[in-house]
mmCIF file of C-alpha atoms in Angstrom:
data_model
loop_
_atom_site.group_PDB
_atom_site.id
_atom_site.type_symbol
_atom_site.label_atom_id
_atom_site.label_comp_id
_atom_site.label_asym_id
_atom_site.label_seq_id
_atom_site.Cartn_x
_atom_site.Cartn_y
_atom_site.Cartn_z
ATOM 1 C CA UNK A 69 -42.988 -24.885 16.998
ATOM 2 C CA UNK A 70 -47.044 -24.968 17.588
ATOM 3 C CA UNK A 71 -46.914 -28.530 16.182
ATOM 4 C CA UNK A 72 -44.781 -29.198 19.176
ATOM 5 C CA UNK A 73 -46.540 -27.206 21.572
ATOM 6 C CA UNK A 74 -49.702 -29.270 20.230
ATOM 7 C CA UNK A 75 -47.711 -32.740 20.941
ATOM 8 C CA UNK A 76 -47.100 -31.980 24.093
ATOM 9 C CA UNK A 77 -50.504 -30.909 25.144
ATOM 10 C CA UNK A 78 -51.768 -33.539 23.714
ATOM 11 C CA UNK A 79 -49.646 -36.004 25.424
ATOM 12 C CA UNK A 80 -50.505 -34.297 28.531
ATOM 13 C CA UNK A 81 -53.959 -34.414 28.098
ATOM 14 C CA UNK A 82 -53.711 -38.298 27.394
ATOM 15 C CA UNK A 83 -51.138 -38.905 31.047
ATOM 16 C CA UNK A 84 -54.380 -36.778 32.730
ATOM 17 C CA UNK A 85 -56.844 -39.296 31.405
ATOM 18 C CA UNK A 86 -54.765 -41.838 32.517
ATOM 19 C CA UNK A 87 -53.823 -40.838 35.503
ATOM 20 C CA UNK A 88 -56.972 -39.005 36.931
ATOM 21 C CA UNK A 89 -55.573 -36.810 39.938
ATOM 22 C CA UNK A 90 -52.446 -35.644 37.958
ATOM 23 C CA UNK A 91 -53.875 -33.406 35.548
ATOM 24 C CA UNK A 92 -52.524 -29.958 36.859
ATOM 25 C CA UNK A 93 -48.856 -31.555 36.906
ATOM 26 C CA UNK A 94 -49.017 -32.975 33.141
ATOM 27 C CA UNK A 95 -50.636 -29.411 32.377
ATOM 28 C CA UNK A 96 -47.524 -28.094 33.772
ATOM 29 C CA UNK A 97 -44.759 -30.267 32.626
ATOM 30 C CA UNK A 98 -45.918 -30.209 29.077
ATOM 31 C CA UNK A 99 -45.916 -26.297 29.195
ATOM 32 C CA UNK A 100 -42.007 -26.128 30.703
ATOM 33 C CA UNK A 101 -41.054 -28.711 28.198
ATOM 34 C CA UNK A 102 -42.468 -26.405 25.253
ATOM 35 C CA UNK A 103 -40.771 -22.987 26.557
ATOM 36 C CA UNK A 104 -37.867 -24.912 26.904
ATOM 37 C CA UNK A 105 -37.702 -26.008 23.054
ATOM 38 C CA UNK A 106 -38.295 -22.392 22.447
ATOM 39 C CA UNK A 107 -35.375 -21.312 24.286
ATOM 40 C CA UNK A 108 -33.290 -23.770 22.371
ATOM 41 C CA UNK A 109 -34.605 -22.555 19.046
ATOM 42 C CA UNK A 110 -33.720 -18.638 20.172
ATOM 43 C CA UNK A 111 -30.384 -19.234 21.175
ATOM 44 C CA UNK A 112 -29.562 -21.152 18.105
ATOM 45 C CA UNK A 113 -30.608 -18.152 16.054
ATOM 46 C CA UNK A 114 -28.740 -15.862 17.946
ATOM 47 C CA UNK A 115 -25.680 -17.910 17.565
ATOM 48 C CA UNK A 116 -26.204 -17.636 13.642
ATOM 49 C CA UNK A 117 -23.729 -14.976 11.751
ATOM 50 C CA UNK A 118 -25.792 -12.217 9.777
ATOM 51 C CA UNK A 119 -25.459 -12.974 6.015
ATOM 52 C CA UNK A 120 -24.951 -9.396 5.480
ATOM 53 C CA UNK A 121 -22.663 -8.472 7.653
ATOM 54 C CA UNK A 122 -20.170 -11.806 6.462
ATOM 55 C CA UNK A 123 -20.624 -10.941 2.988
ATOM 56 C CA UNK A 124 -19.362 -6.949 3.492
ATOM 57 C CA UNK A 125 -16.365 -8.382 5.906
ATOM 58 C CA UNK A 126 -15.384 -10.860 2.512
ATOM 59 C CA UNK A 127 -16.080 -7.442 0.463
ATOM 60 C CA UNK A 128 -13.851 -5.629 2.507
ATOM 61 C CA UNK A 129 -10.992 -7.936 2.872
ATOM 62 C CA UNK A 130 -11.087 -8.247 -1.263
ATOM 63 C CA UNK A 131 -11.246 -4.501 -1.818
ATOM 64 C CA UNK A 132 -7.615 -4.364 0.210
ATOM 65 C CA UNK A 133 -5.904 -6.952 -1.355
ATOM 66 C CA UNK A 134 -7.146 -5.299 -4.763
ATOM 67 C CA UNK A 135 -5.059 -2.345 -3.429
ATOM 68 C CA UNK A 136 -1.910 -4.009 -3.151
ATOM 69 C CA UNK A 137 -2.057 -5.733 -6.105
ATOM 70 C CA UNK A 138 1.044 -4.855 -9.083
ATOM 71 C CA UNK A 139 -0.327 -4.447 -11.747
ATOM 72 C CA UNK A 140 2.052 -4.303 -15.457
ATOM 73 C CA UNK A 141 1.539 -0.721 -16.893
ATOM 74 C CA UNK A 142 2.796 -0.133 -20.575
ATOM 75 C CA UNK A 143 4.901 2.660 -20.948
ATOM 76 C CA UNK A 144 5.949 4.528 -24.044
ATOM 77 C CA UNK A 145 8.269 7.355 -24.261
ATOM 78 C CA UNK A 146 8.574 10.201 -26.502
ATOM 79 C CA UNK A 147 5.957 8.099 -29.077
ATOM 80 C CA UNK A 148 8.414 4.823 -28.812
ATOM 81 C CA UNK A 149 7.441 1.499 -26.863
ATOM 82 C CA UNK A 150 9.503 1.192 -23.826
ATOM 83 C CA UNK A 151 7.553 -2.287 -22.401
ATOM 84 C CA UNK A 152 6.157 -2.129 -19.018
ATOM 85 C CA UNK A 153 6.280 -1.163 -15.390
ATOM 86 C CA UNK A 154 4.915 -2.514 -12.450
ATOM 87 C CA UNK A 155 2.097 -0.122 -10.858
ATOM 88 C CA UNK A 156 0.051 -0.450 -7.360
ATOM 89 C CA UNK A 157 -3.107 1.400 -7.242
ATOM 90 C CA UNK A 158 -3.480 2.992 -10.458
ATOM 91 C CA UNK A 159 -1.078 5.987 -9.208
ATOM 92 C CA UNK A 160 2.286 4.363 -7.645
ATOM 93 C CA UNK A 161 5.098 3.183 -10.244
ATOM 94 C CA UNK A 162 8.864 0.919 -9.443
ATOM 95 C CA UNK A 163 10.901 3.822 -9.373
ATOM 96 C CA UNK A 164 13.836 1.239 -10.231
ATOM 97 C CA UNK A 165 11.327 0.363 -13.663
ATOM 98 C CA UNK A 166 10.886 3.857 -14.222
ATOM 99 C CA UNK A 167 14.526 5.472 -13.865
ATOM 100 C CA UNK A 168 15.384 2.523 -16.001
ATOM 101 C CA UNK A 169 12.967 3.508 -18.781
ATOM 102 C CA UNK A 170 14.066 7.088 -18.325
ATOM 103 C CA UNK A 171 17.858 5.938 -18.415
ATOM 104 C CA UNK A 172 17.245 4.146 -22.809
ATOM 105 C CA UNK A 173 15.298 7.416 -23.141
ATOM 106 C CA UNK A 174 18.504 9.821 -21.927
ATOM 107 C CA UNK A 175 20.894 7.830 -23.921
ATOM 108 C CA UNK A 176 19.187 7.126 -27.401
ATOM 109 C CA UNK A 177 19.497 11.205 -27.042
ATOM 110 C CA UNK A 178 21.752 13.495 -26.302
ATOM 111 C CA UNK A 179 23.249 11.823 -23.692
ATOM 112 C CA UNK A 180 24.016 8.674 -25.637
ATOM 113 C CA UNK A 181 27.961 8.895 -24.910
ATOM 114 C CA UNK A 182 27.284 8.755 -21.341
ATOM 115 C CA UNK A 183 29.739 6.132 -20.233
ATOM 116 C CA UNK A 184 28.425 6.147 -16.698
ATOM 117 C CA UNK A 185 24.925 4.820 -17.535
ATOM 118 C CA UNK A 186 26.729 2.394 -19.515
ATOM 119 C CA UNK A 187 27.614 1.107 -16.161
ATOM 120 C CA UNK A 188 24.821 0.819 -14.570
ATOM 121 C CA UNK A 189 22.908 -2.374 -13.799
ATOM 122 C CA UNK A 190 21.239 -1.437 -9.983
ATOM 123 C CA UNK A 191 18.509 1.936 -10.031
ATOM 124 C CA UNK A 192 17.413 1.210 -6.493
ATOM 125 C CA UNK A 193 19.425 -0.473 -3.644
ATOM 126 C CA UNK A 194 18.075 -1.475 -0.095
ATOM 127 C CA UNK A 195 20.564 -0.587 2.133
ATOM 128 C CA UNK A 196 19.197 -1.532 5.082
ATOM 129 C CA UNK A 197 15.985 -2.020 6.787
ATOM 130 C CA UNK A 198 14.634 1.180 6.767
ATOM 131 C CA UNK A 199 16.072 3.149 3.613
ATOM 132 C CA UNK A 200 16.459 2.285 0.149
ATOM 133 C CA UNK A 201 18.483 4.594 -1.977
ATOM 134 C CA UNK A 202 17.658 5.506 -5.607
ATOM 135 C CA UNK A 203 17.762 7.881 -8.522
ATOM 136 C CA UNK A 204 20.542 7.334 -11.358
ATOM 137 C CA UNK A 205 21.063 10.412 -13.706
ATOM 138 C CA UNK A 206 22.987 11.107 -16.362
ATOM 139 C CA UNK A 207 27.119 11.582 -15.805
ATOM 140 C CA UNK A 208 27.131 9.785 -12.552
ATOM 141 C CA UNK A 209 26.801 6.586 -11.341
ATOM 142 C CA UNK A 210 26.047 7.346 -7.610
ATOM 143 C CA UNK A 211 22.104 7.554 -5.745
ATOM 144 C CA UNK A 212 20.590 11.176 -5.970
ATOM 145 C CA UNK A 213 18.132 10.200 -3.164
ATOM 146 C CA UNK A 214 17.660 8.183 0.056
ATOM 147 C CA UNK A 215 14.131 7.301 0.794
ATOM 148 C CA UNK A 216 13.564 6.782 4.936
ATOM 149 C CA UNK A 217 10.391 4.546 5.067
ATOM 150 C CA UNK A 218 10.809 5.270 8.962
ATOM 151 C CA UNK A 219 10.169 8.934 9.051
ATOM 152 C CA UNK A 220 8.464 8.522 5.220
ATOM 153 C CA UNK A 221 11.328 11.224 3.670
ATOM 154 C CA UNK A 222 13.134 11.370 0.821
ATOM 155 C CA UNK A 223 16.599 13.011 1.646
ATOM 156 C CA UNK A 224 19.976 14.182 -0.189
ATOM 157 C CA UNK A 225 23.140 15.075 1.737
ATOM 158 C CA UNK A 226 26.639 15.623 1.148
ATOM 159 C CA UNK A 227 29.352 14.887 3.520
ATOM 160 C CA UNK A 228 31.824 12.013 5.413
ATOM 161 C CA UNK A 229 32.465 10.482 8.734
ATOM 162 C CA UNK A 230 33.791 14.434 10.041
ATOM 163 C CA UNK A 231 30.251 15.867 9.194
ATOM 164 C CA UNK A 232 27.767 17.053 7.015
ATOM 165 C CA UNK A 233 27.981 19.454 4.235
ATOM 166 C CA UNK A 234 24.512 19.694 3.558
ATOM 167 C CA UNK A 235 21.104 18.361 3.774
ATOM 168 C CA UNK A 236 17.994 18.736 2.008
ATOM 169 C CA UNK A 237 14.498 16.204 2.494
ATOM 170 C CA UNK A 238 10.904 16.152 0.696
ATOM 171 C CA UNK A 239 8.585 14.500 3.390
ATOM 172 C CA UNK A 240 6.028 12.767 1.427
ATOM 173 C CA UNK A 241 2.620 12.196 1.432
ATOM 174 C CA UNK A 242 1.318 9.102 3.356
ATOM 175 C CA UNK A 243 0.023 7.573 -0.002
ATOM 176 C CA UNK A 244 3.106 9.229 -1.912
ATOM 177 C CA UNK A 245 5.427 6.098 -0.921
ATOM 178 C CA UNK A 246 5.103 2.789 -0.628
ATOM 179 C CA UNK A 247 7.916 -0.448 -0.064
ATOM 180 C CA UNK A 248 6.604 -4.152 -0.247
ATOM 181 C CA UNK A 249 9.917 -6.014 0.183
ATOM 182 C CA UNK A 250 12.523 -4.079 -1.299
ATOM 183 C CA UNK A 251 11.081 -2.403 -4.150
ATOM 184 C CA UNK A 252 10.104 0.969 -3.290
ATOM 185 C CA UNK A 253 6.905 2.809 -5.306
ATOM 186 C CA UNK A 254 6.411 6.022 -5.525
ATOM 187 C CA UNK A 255 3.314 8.316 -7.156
ATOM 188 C CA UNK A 256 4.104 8.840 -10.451
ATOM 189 C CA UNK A 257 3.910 12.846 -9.538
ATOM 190 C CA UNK A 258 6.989 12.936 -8.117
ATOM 191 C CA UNK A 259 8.933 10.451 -10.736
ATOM 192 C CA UNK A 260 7.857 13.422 -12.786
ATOM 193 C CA UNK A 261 9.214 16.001 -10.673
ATOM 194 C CA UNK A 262 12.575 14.008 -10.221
ATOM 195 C CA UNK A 263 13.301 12.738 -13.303
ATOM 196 C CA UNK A 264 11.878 15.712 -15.511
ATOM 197 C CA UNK A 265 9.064 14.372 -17.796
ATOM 198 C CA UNK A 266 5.751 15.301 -18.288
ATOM 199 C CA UNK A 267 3.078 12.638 -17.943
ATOM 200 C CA UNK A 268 -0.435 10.795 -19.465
ATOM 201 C CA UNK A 269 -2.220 8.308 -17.293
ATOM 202 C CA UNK A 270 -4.822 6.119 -19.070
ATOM 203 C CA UNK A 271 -5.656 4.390 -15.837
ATOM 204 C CA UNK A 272 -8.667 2.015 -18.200
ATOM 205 C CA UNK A 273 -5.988 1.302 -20.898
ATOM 206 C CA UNK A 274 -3.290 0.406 -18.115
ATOM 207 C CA UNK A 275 -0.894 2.681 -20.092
ATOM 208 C CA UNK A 276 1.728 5.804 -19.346
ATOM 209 C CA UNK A 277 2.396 8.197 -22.156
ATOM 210 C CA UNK A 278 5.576 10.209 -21.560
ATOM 211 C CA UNK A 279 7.188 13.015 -22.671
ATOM 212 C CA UNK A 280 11.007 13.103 -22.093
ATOM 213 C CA UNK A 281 11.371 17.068 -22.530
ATOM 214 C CA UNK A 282 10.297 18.398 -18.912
ATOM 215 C CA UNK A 283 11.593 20.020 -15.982
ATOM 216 C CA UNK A 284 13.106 19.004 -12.744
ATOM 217 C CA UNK A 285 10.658 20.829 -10.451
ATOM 218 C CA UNK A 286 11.513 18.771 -7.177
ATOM 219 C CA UNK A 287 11.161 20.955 -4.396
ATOM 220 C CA UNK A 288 13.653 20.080 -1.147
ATOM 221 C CA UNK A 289 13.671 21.543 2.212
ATOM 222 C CA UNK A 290 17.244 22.779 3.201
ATOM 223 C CA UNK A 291 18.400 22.051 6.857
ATOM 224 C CA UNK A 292 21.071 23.557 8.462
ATOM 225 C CA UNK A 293 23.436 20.320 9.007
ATOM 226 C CA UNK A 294 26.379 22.187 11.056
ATOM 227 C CA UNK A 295 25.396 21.259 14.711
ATOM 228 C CA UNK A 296 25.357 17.767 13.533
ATOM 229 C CA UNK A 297 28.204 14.815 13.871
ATOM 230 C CA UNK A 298 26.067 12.328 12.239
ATOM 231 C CA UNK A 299 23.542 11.601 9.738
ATOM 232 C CA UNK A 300 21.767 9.399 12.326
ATOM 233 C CA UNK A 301 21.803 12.256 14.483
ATOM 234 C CA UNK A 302 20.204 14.783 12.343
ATOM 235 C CA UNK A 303 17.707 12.661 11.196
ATOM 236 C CA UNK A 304 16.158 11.845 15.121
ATOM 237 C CA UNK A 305 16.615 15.422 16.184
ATOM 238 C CA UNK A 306 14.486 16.007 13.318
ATOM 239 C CA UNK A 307 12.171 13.449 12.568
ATOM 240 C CA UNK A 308 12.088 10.971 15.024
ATOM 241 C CA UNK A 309 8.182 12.181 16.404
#
């Protein structure tokens, strides 16, 4: 920038020689024309995105997808290879995978006459665009659960078209549940508590040890259903914040 600034004084310097009377105006111009330049320059720069900031927004943007990404996690049950399950996040498992792991591990034991698991081919069903229904246990070939990604619940009911029986929900944690399309994930905490095993994570190793003998220690909430006709209507009276 001073080699311009020295150009143009120069040049104006040379136009007063010339030009005798002129010498103020040259001095002048050639001083506009240089602040002018600089002005360019500045805004130019300004215009410019930080390198820093750019390189933390890329950062950022990688870190998420990172999140979201499945990930194959070997699984072994009761010291016997039972392949692999599809994981999100180091903590989130298929609960279709994992019911279906738990279902060989129920009948290569006592539960290996079990006709009704014979049957099965489906451990999680989207039913429509809000719920998915899942859990398959042993003598019975119906869903335990309805998940609600709506309200973010996990509910059980029994009843018909004249009304409900009963009605019990476990409202999850926000980063207890997640759905990407229709496969539904859920923290591998509560696949414990559901489908009674106890659990290893080696999160470096990508693997999940399990032991089949635990306990079903889900814990529902009980509502009282008998003021409702519907299902739909108990759920917004209830939920719908």
């Amino acid at each position: 920038m001073k080699k311009i600034l020295l150009i143009l004084l120069a040049l104006s310097m040379f136009m007063v020689s010339c030009g005798g009377n002129s010498k103020n105006e040259a001095i002048d111009k050639g001083i506009n024309e240089a602040d002018a330049n600089q002005e360019a320059v500045k805004e130019a720069e300004d215009d410019e995105e930080p390198i820093g900031e750019a390189s933390e927004e890329n950062e950022d943007k990688e870190e998420k997808i990172d999140e979201d990404a499945e990930i194959d996690y070997a699984v072994s049950v009761d010291g016997e290879d039972y392949g692999y399950v599809e994981n999100i996040n180091g903590r989130l498992f298929n609960v279709s995978g994992i019911n279906k792991i738990m279902v060989r591990a129920w009948k290569s034991g006592e539960y290996a006459d079990d006709k009704a698991l014979d049957q099965v081919t489906d451990y999680s069903k989207l039913v429509n665009d809000n719920e998915i229904i899942y859990g398959v246990y042993p003598g019975s070939m119906e869903f335990s659960f309805t998940y609600n990604e709506s309200y973010n619940i996990s509910y059980k009911f029994v009843g018909d078209i004249d009304g409900i029986d009963s009605f019990s929900y476990k409202e999850h944690a926000p980063e207890e549940a997640k759905v990407m399309g229709e496969t539904l994930y859920f923290d591998v905490d509560y696949l414990s508590s559901i489908f009674a095993f106890k659990y290893k994570l080696d999160k470096e190793n990508k693997v999940l040890v399990i032991d089949s003998q635990g306990d079903y220690t889900a814990k529902m909430t009980e509502l009282d259903a008998s003021s409702y006709d519907s299902l739909e209507a108990l759920l917004k009276a209830n939920f719908d914040k």
